[in-house]
């Protein structure tokens, strides 16, 4: 966990730490944040790592539970008919 100046601060977590806590990949986390930008602010440290507060992690976790209730979804562009 890093602050904006690079020192350790328990207030912030990196994308990797959040992904590990939620048991998802970093790419899934990034995709969710692109689709739902209101889940977290775009805060980074001096190295460019995205930082999250505990409240933002809770919001992302609630979003994860919501998605699980809906079930798996696919974009229409990724679905292809099965050749018979």
PDB file of N, CA and C in Angstrom:
ATOM      1  N   UNK A   1       0.826  -1.159   0.000  1.00  0.00           N
ATOM      2  CA  UNK A   1       0.000   0.000   0.000  1.00  0.00           C
ATOM      3  C   UNK A   1       0.877   1.231   0.000  1.00  0.00           C
ATOM      4  N   UNK A   2       0.592   2.153  -0.875  1.00  0.00           N
ATOM      5  CA  UNK A   2       1.463   3.296  -1.067  1.00  0.00           C
ATOM      6  C   UNK A   2       0.674   4.596  -1.050  1.00  0.00           C
ATOM      7  N   UNK A   3       1.312   5.638  -0.643  1.00  0.00           N
ATOM      8  CA  UNK A   3       0.709   6.955  -0.725  1.00  0.00           C
ATOM      9  C   UNK A   3       1.154   7.591  -2.024  1.00  0.00           C
ATOM     10  N   UNK A   4       0.710   8.782  -2.250  1.00  0.00           N
ATOM     11  CA  UNK A   4       1.085   9.475  -3.472  1.00  0.00           C
ATOM     12  C   UNK A   4       2.578   9.799  -3.520  1.00  0.00           C
ATOM     13  N   UNK A   5       3.249   9.853  -2.381  1.00  0.00           N
ATOM     14  CA  UNK A   5       4.687  10.125  -2.385  1.00  0.00           C
ATOM     15  C   UNK A   5       5.529   8.852  -2.309  1.00  0.00           C
ATOM     16  N   UNK A   6       4.903   7.678  -2.323  1.00  0.00           N
ATOM     17  CA  UNK A   6       5.637   6.417  -2.363  1.00  0.00           C
ATOM     18  C   UNK A   6       5.844   5.758  -1.017  1.00  0.00           C
ATOM     19  N   UNK A   7       5.489   6.407   0.082  1.00  0.00           N
ATOM     20  CA  UNK A   7       5.642   5.794   1.403  1.00  0.00           C
ATOM     21  C   UNK A   7       4.502   4.820   1.667  1.00  0.00           C
ATOM     22  N   UNK A   8       4.758   3.860   2.554  1.00  0.00           N
ATOM     23  CA  UNK A   8       3.732   2.888   2.904  1.00  0.00           C
ATOM     24  C   UNK A   8       2.626   3.576   3.691  1.00  0.00           C
ATOM     25  N   UNK A   9       1.385   3.338   3.299  1.00  0.00           N
ATOM     26  CA  UNK A   9       0.221   3.923   3.966  1.00  0.00           C
ATOM     27  C   UNK A   9      -0.925   2.929   3.868  1.00  0.00           C
ATOM     28  N   UNK A  10      -1.458   2.457   4.999  1.00  0.00           N
ATOM     29  CA  UNK A  10      -2.524   1.459   4.962  1.00  0.00           C
ATOM     30  C   UNK A  10      -3.831   1.990   4.378  1.00  0.00           C
ATOM     31  N   UNK A  11      -3.880   3.284   4.087  1.00  0.00           N
ATOM     32  CA  UNK A  11      -5.089   3.891   3.558  1.00  0.00           C
ATOM     33  C   UNK A  11      -5.308   3.511   2.085  1.00  0.00           C
ATOM     34  N   UNK A  12      -4.259   3.217   1.340  1.00  0.00           N
ATOM     35  CA  UNK A  12      -4.364   2.935  -0.089  1.00  0.00           C
ATOM     36  C   UNK A  12      -3.892   1.532  -0.430  1.00  0.00           C
ATOM     37  N   UNK A  13      -4.519   0.952  -1.451  1.00  0.00           N
ATOM     38  CA  UNK A  13      -4.120  -0.364  -1.969  1.00  0.00           C
ATOM     39  C   UNK A  13      -3.915  -0.249  -3.477  1.00  0.00           C
ATOM     40  N   UNK A  14      -2.996  -1.051  -4.001  1.00  0.00           N
ATOM     41  CA  UNK A  14      -2.731  -1.044  -5.436  1.00  0.00           C
ATOM     42  C   UNK A  14      -3.717  -1.956  -6.166  1.00  0.00           C
ATOM     43  N   UNK A  15      -3.736  -1.870  -7.489  1.00  0.00           N
ATOM     44  CA  UNK A  15      -4.611  -2.722  -8.299  1.00  0.00           C
ATOM     45  C   UNK A  15      -4.331  -4.193  -8.027  1.00  0.00           C
ATOM     46  N   UNK A  16      -3.068  -4.557  -7.930  1.00  0.00           N
ATOM     47  CA  UNK A  16      -2.710  -5.949  -7.672  1.00  0.00           C
ATOM     48  C   UNK A  16      -3.207  -6.435  -6.322  1.00  0.00           C
ATOM     49  N   UNK A  17      -3.109  -5.587  -5.318  1.00  0.00           N
ATOM     50  CA  UNK A  17      -3.582  -5.965  -3.992  1.00  0.00           C
ATOM     51  C   UNK A  17      -5.101  -6.119  -3.975  1.00  0.00           C
ATOM     52  N   UNK A  18      -5.801  -5.206  -4.635  1.00  0.00           N
ATOM     53  CA  UNK A  18      -7.259  -5.283  -4.695  1.00  0.00           C
ATOM     54  C   UNK A  18      -7.687  -6.531  -5.455  1.00  0.00           C
ATOM     55  N   UNK A  19      -7.048  -6.801  -6.589  1.00  0.00           N
ATOM     56  CA  UNK A  19      -7.382  -7.989  -7.378  1.00  0.00           C
ATOM     57  C   UNK A  19      -7.153  -9.259  -6.562  1.00  0.00           C
ATOM     58  N   UNK A  20      -6.060  -9.305  -5.828  1.00  0.00           N
ATOM     59  CA  UNK A  20      -5.765 -10.484  -5.006  1.00  0.00           C
ATOM     60  C   UNK A  20      -6.810 -10.648  -3.900  1.00  0.00           C
ATOM     61  N   UNK A  21      -7.218  -9.554  -3.269  1.00  0.00           N
ATOM     62  CA  UNK A  21      -8.229  -9.606  -2.216  1.00  0.00           C
ATOM     63  C   UNK A  21      -9.559 -10.143  -2.748  1.00  0.00           C
ATOM     64  N   UNK A  22      -9.922  -9.735  -3.967  1.00  0.00           N
ATOM     65  CA  UNK A  22     -11.202 -10.120  -4.556  1.00  0.00           C
ATOM     66  C   UNK A  22     -11.115 -11.413  -5.359  1.00  0.00           C
ATOM     67  N   UNK A  23      -9.902 -11.950  -5.468  1.00  0.00           N
ATOM     68  CA  UNK A  23      -9.663 -13.183  -6.234  1.00  0.00           C
ATOM     69  C   UNK A  23     -10.094 -13.048  -7.690  1.00  0.00           C
ATOM     70  N   UNK A  24      -9.659 -11.946  -8.292  1.00  0.00           N
ATOM     71  CA  UNK A  24      -9.885 -11.703  -9.716  1.00  0.00           C
ATOM     72  C   UNK A  24      -8.555 -11.290 -10.325  1.00  0.00           C
ATOM     73  N   UNK A  25      -8.489 -11.270 -11.635  1.00  0.00           N
ATOM     74  CA  UNK A  25      -7.264 -10.826 -12.292  1.00  0.00           C
ATOM     75  C   UNK A  25      -7.238  -9.299 -12.351  1.00  0.00           C
ATOM     76  N   UNK A  26      -6.059  -8.753 -12.501  1.00  0.00           N
ATOM     77  CA  UNK A  26      -5.921  -7.304 -12.632  1.00  0.00           C
ATOM     78  C   UNK A  26      -6.632  -6.836 -13.896  1.00  0.00           C
ATOM     79  N   UNK A  27      -6.587  -7.640 -14.951  1.00  0.00           N
ATOM     80  CA  UNK A  27      -7.264  -7.241 -16.195  1.00  0.00           C
ATOM     81  C   UNK A  27      -8.779  -7.193 -16.003  1.00  0.00           C
ATOM     82  N   UNK A  28      -9.334  -8.089 -15.194  1.00  0.00           N
ATOM     83  CA  UNK A  28     -10.766  -8.044 -14.894  1.00  0.00           C
ATOM     84  C   UNK A  28     -11.093  -6.780 -14.114  1.00  0.00           C
ATOM     85  N   UNK A  29     -10.274  -6.452 -13.133  1.00  0.00           N
ATOM     86  CA  UNK A  29     -10.475  -5.228 -12.360  1.00  0.00           C
ATOM     87  C   UNK A  29     -10.443  -4.004 -13.271  1.00  0.00           C
ATOM     88  N   UNK A  30      -9.469  -3.949 -14.172  1.00  0.00           N
ATOM     89  CA  UNK A  30      -9.366  -2.814 -15.097  1.00  0.00           C
ATOM     90  C   UNK A  30     -10.581  -2.735 -16.008  1.00  0.00           C
ATOM     91  N   UNK A  31     -11.054  -3.884 -16.477  1.00  0.00           N
ATOM     92  CA  UNK A  31     -12.231  -3.901 -17.356  1.00  0.00           C
ATOM     93  C   UNK A  31     -13.465  -3.396 -16.605  1.00  0.00           C
ATOM     94  N   UNK A  32     -13.632  -3.834 -15.373  1.00  0.00           N
ATOM     95  CA  UNK A  32     -14.767  -3.373 -14.561  1.00  0.00           C
ATOM     96  C   UNK A  32     -14.697  -1.860 -14.370  1.00  0.00           C
ATOM     97  N   UNK A  33     -13.499  -1.335 -14.139  1.00  0.00           N
ATOM     98  CA  UNK A  33     -13.350   0.104 -13.915  1.00  0.00           C
ATOM     99  C   UNK A  33     -13.580   0.902 -15.194  1.00  0.00           C
ATOM    100  N   UNK A  34     -13.286   0.310 -16.339  1.00  0.00           N
ATOM    101  CA  UNK A  34     -13.596   0.971 -17.616  1.00  0.00           C
ATOM    102  C   UNK A  34     -15.099   1.001 -17.845  1.00  0.00           C
ATOM    103  N   UNK A  35     -15.772  -0.111 -17.531  1.00  0.00           N
ATOM    104  CA  UNK A  35     -17.225  -0.200 -17.722  1.00  0.00           C
ATOM    105  C   UNK A  35     -17.997   0.589 -16.673  1.00  0.00           C
ATOM    106  N   UNK A  36     -17.459   0.672 -15.457  1.00  0.00           N
ATOM    107  CA  UNK A  36     -18.127   1.346 -14.329  1.00  0.00           C
ATOM    108  C   UNK A  36     -17.155   2.345 -13.689  1.00  0.00           C
ATOM    109  N   UNK A  37     -16.911   3.481 -14.317  1.00  0.00           N
ATOM    110  CA  UNK A  37     -15.907   4.419 -13.790  1.00  0.00           C
ATOM    111  C   UNK A  37     -16.263   5.016 -12.432  1.00  0.00           C
ATOM    112  N   UNK A  38     -17.527   4.933 -12.020  1.00  0.00           N
ATOM    113  CA  UNK A  38     -17.920   5.479 -10.720  1.00  0.00           C
ATOM    114  C   UNK A  38     -17.525   4.579  -9.546  1.00  0.00           C
ATOM    115  N   UNK A  39     -16.973   3.402  -9.812  1.00  0.00           N
ATOM    116  CA  UNK A  39     -16.547   2.498  -8.731  1.00  0.00           C
ATOM    117  C   UNK A  39     -15.350   3.051  -7.963  1.00  0.00           C
ATOM    118  N   UNK A  40     -14.475   3.779  -8.645  1.00  0.00           N
ATOM    119  CA  UNK A  40     -13.265   4.291  -7.993  1.00  0.00           C
ATOM    120  C   UNK A  40     -12.751   5.522  -8.732  1.00  0.00           C
ATOM    121  N   UNK A  41     -12.073   6.384  -7.991  1.00  0.00           N
ATOM    122  CA  UNK A  41     -11.452   7.546  -8.616  1.00  0.00           C
ATOM    123  C   UNK A  41     -10.163   7.115  -9.313  1.00  0.00           C
ATOM    124  N   UNK A  42      -9.683   7.935 -10.186  1.00  0.00           N
ATOM    125  CA  UNK A  42      -8.463   7.610 -10.915  1.00  0.00           C
ATOM    126  C   UNK A  42      -7.272   8.244 -10.188  1.00  0.00           C
ATOM    127  N   UNK A  43      -6.869   7.640  -9.085  1.00  0.00           N
ATOM    128  CA  UNK A  43      -5.784   8.128  -8.238  1.00  0.00           C
ATOM    129  C   UNK A  43      -4.562   7.250  -8.480  1.00  0.00           C
ATOM    130  N   UNK A  44      -3.411   7.863  -8.702  1.00  0.00           N
ATOM    131  CA  UNK A  44      -2.178   7.092  -8.918  1.00  0.00           C
ATOM    132  C   UNK A  44      -1.060   7.650  -8.042  1.00  0.00           C
ATOM    133  N   UNK A  45      -0.032   6.820  -7.848  1.00  0.00           N
ATOM    134  CA  UNK A  45       1.147   7.295  -7.127  1.00  0.00           C
ATOM    135  C   UNK A  45       2.165   7.813  -8.135  1.00  0.00           C
ATOM    136  N   UNK A  46       3.345   8.173  -7.671  1.00  0.00           N
ATOM    137  CA  UNK A  46       4.359   8.748  -8.561  1.00  0.00           C
ATOM    138  C   UNK A  46       4.861   7.743  -9.599  1.00  0.00           C
ATOM    139  N   UNK A  47       4.689   6.449  -9.330  1.00  0.00           N
ATOM    140  CA  UNK A  47       5.106   5.417 -10.282  1.00  0.00           C
ATOM    141  C   UNK A  47       4.012   5.088 -11.290  1.00  0.00           C
ATOM    142  N   UNK A  48       2.831   5.673 -11.119  1.00  0.00           N
ATOM    143  CA  UNK A  48       1.733   5.425 -12.044  1.00  0.00           C
ATOM    144  C   UNK A  48       0.824   4.286 -11.626  1.00  0.00           C
ATOM    145  N   UNK A  49       1.059   3.693 -10.471  1.00  0.00           N
ATOM    146  CA  UNK A  49       0.207   2.608  -9.985  1.00  0.00           C
ATOM    147  C   UNK A  49      -1.108   3.193  -9.514  1.00  0.00           C
ATOM    148  N   UNK A  50      -2.201   2.568  -9.891  1.00  0.00           N
ATOM    149  CA  UNK A  50      -3.508   3.031  -9.459  1.00  0.00           C
ATOM    150  C   UNK A  50      -3.728   2.674  -7.992  1.00  0.00           C
ATOM    151  N   UNK A  51      -4.306   3.591  -7.239  1.00  0.00           N
ATOM    152  CA  UNK A  51      -4.502   3.406  -5.805  1.00  0.00           C
ATOM    153  C   UNK A  51      -5.974   3.444  -5.450  1.00  0.00           C
ATOM    154  N   UNK A  52      -6.369   2.622  -4.472  1.00  0.00           N
ATOM    155  CA  UNK A  52      -7.760   2.490  -4.064  1.00  0.00           C
ATOM    156  C   UNK A  52      -7.881   2.654  -2.558  1.00  0.00           C
ATOM    157  N   UNK A  53      -8.937   3.335  -2.117  1.00  0.00           N
ATOM    158  CA  UNK A  53      -9.237   3.431  -0.692  1.00  0.00           C
ATOM    159  C   UNK A  53     -10.035   2.200  -0.278  1.00  0.00           C
ATOM    160  N   UNK A  54     -10.163   1.989   1.015  1.00  0.00           N
ATOM    161  CA  UNK A  54     -10.951   0.859   1.509  1.00  0.00           C
ATOM    162  C   UNK A  54     -12.416   0.981   1.091  1.00  0.00           C
ATOM    163  N   UNK A  55     -12.942   2.197   1.065  1.00  0.00           N
ATOM    164  CA  UNK A  55     -14.332   2.398   0.625  1.00  0.00           C
ATOM    165  C   UNK A  55     -14.515   1.998  -0.844  1.00  0.00           C
ATOM    166  N   UNK A  56     -13.519   2.311  -1.676  1.00  0.00           N
ATOM    167  CA  UNK A  56     -13.592   1.932  -3.088  1.00  0.00           C
ATOM    168  C   UNK A  56     -13.501   0.422  -3.245  1.00  0.00           C
ATOM    169  N   UNK A  57     -12.674  -0.215  -2.432  1.00  0.00           N
ATOM    170  CA  UNK A  57     -12.563  -1.682  -2.475  1.00  0.00           C
ATOM    171  C   UNK A  57     -13.909  -2.303  -2.104  1.00  0.00           C
ATOM    172  N   UNK A  58     -14.580  -1.740  -1.115  1.00  0.00           N
ATOM    173  CA  UNK A  58     -15.904  -2.247  -0.721  1.00  0.00           C
ATOM    174  C   UNK A  58     -16.912  -2.083  -1.854  1.00  0.00           C
ATOM    175  N   UNK A  59     -16.867  -0.939  -2.550  1.00  0.00           N
ATOM    176  CA  UNK A  59     -17.773  -0.719  -3.684  1.00  0.00           C
ATOM    177  C   UNK A  59     -17.507  -1.728  -4.797  1.00  0.00           C
ATOM    178  N   UNK A  60     -16.242  -1.996  -5.073  1.00  0.00           N
ATOM    179  CA  UNK A  60     -15.884  -2.967  -6.112  1.00  0.00           C
ATOM    180  C   UNK A  60     -16.333  -4.363  -5.697  1.00  0.00           C
ATOM    181  N   UNK A  61     -16.185  -4.683  -4.411  1.00  0.00           N
ATOM    182  CA  UNK A  61     -16.627  -5.994  -3.914  1.00  0.00           C
ATOM    183  C   UNK A  61     -18.148  -6.137  -4.045  1.00  0.00           C
ATOM    184  N   UNK A  62     -18.892  -5.091  -3.741  1.00  0.00           N
ATOM    185  CA  UNK A  62     -20.353  -5.119  -3.910  1.00  0.00           C
ATOM    186  C   UNK A  62     -20.714  -5.307  -5.388  1.00  0.00           C
ATOM    187  N   UNK A  63     -19.973  -4.648  -6.271  1.00  0.00           N
ATOM    188  CA  UNK A  63     -20.184  -4.817  -7.705  1.00  0.00           C
ATOM    189  C   UNK A  63     -19.906  -6.255  -8.121  1.00  0.00           C
ATOM    190  N   UNK A  64     -18.868  -6.865  -7.556  1.00  0.00           N
ATOM    191  CA  UNK A  64     -18.527  -8.256  -7.845  1.00  0.00           C
ATOM    192  C   UNK A  64     -19.671  -9.178  -7.428  1.00  0.00           C
ATOM    193  N   UNK A  65     -20.215  -8.964  -6.237  1.00  0.00           N
ATOM    194  CA  UNK A  65     -21.339  -9.794  -5.775  1.00  0.00           C
ATOM    195  C   UNK A  65     -22.562  -9.608  -6.674  1.00  0.00           C
ATOM    196  N   UNK A  66     -22.810  -8.378  -7.096  1.00  0.00           N
ATOM    197  CA  UNK A  66     -23.915  -8.096  -8.004  1.00  0.00           C
ATOM    198  C   UNK A  66     -23.743  -8.846  -9.330  1.00  0.00           C
ATOM    199  N   UNK A  67     -22.531  -8.816  -9.879  1.00  0.00           N
ATOM    200  CA  UNK A  67     -22.263  -9.517 -11.142  1.00  0.00           C
ATOM    201  C   UNK A  67     -22.449 -11.016 -10.995  1.00  0.00           C
ATOM    202  N   UNK A  68     -22.052 -11.570  -9.848  1.00  0.00           N
ATOM    203  CA  UNK A  68     -22.222 -13.014  -9.628  1.00  0.00           C
ATOM    204  C   UNK A  68     -23.695 -13.393  -9.601  1.00  0.00           C
ATOM    205  N   UNK A  69     -24.524 -12.532  -9.017  1.00  0.00           N
ATOM    206  CA  UNK A  69     -25.959 -12.803  -8.981  1.00  0.00           C
ATOM    207  C   UNK A  69     -26.555 -12.801 -10.384  1.00  0.00           C
ATOM    208  N   UNK A  70     -26.055 -11.924 -11.255  1.00  0.00           N
ATOM    209  CA  UNK A  70     -26.563 -11.841 -12.625  1.00  0.00           C
ATOM    210  C   UNK A  70     -26.137 -13.032 -13.468  1.00  0.00           C
ATOM    211  N   UNK A  71     -25.023 -13.626 -13.130  1.00  0.00           N
ATOM    212  CA  UNK A  71     -24.498 -14.725 -13.921  1.00  0.00           C
ATOM    213  C   UNK A  71     -23.534 -14.225 -14.977  1.00  0.00           C
ATOM    214  N   UNK A  72     -22.953 -15.130 -15.708  1.00  0.00           N
ATOM    215  CA  UNK A  72     -21.959 -14.787 -16.716  1.00  0.00           C
ATOM    216  C   UNK A  72     -22.627 -14.095 -17.890  1.00  0.00           C
ATOM    217  N   UNK A  73     -22.007 -13.041 -18.365  1.00  0.00           N
ATOM    218  CA  UNK A  73     -22.551 -12.327 -19.530  1.00  0.00           C
ATOM    219  C   UNK A  73     -21.463 -12.204 -20.587  1.00  0.00           C
ATOM    220  N   UNK A  74     -21.894 -12.133 -21.812  1.00  0.00           N
ATOM    221  CA  UNK A  74     -20.975 -12.026 -22.939  1.00  0.00           C
ATOM    222  C   UNK A  74     -21.378 -10.857 -23.813  1.00  0.00           C
ATOM    223  N   UNK A  75     -20.402 -10.202 -24.398  1.00  0.00           N
ATOM    224  CA  UNK A  75     -20.693  -9.153 -25.366  1.00  0.00           C
ATOM    225  C   UNK A  75     -21.176  -9.821 -26.647  1.00  0.00           C
ATOM    226  N   UNK A  76     -22.160  -9.244 -27.318  1.00  0.00           N
ATOM    227  CA  UNK A  76     -22.655  -9.850 -28.561  1.00  0.00           C
ATOM    228  C   UNK A  76     -21.557 -10.059 -29.599  1.00  0.00           C
ATOM    229  N   UNK A  77     -20.544  -9.211 -29.606  1.00  0.00           N
ATOM    230  CA  UNK A  77     -19.466  -9.352 -30.591  1.00  0.00           C
ATOM    231  C   UNK A  77     -18.605 -10.583 -30.340  1.00  0.00           C
ATOM    232  N   UNK A  78     -18.619 -11.111 -29.116  1.00  0.00           N
ATOM    233  CA  UNK A  78     -17.803 -12.291 -28.822  1.00  0.00           C
ATOM    234  C   UNK A  78     -18.558 -13.597 -29.042  1.00  0.00           C
ATOM    235  N   UNK A  79     -19.872 -13.517 -29.204  1.00  0.00           N
ATOM    236  CA  UNK A  79     -20.662 -14.718 -29.412  1.00  0.00           C
ATOM    237  C   UNK A  79     -20.710 -15.072 -30.892  1.00  0.00           C
ATOM    238  N   UNK A  80     -20.433 -16.300 -31.175  1.00  0.00           N
ATOM    239  CA  UNK A  80     -20.488 -16.787 -32.555  1.00  0.00           C
ATOM    240  C   UNK A  80     -21.376 -18.014 -32.611  1.00  0.00           C
ATOM    241  N   UNK A  81     -22.158 -18.163 -33.663  1.00  0.00           N
ATOM    242  CA  UNK A  81     -23.003 -19.359 -33.755  1.00  0.00           C
ATOM    243  C   UNK A  81     -22.146 -20.611 -33.939  1.00  0.00           C
ATOM    244  N   UNK A  82     -22.646 -21.705 -33.432  1.00  0.00           N
ATOM    245  CA  UNK A  82     -21.958 -22.990 -33.568  1.00  0.00           C
ATOM    246  C   UNK A  82     -22.289 -23.548 -34.952  1.00  0.00           C
ATOM    247  N   UNK A  83     -21.253 -23.909 -35.690  1.00  0.00           N
ATOM    248  CA  UNK A  83     -21.465 -24.506 -37.010  1.00  0.00           C
ATOM    249  C   UNK A  83     -21.979 -25.917 -36.852  1.00  0.00           C
ATOM    250  N   UNK A  84     -23.036 -26.207 -37.588  1.00  0.00           N
ATOM    251  CA  UNK A  84     -23.606 -27.560 -37.508  1.00  0.00           C
ATOM    252  C   UNK A  84     -23.127 -28.427 -38.626  1.00  0.00           C
TER     253      UNK A  84
END
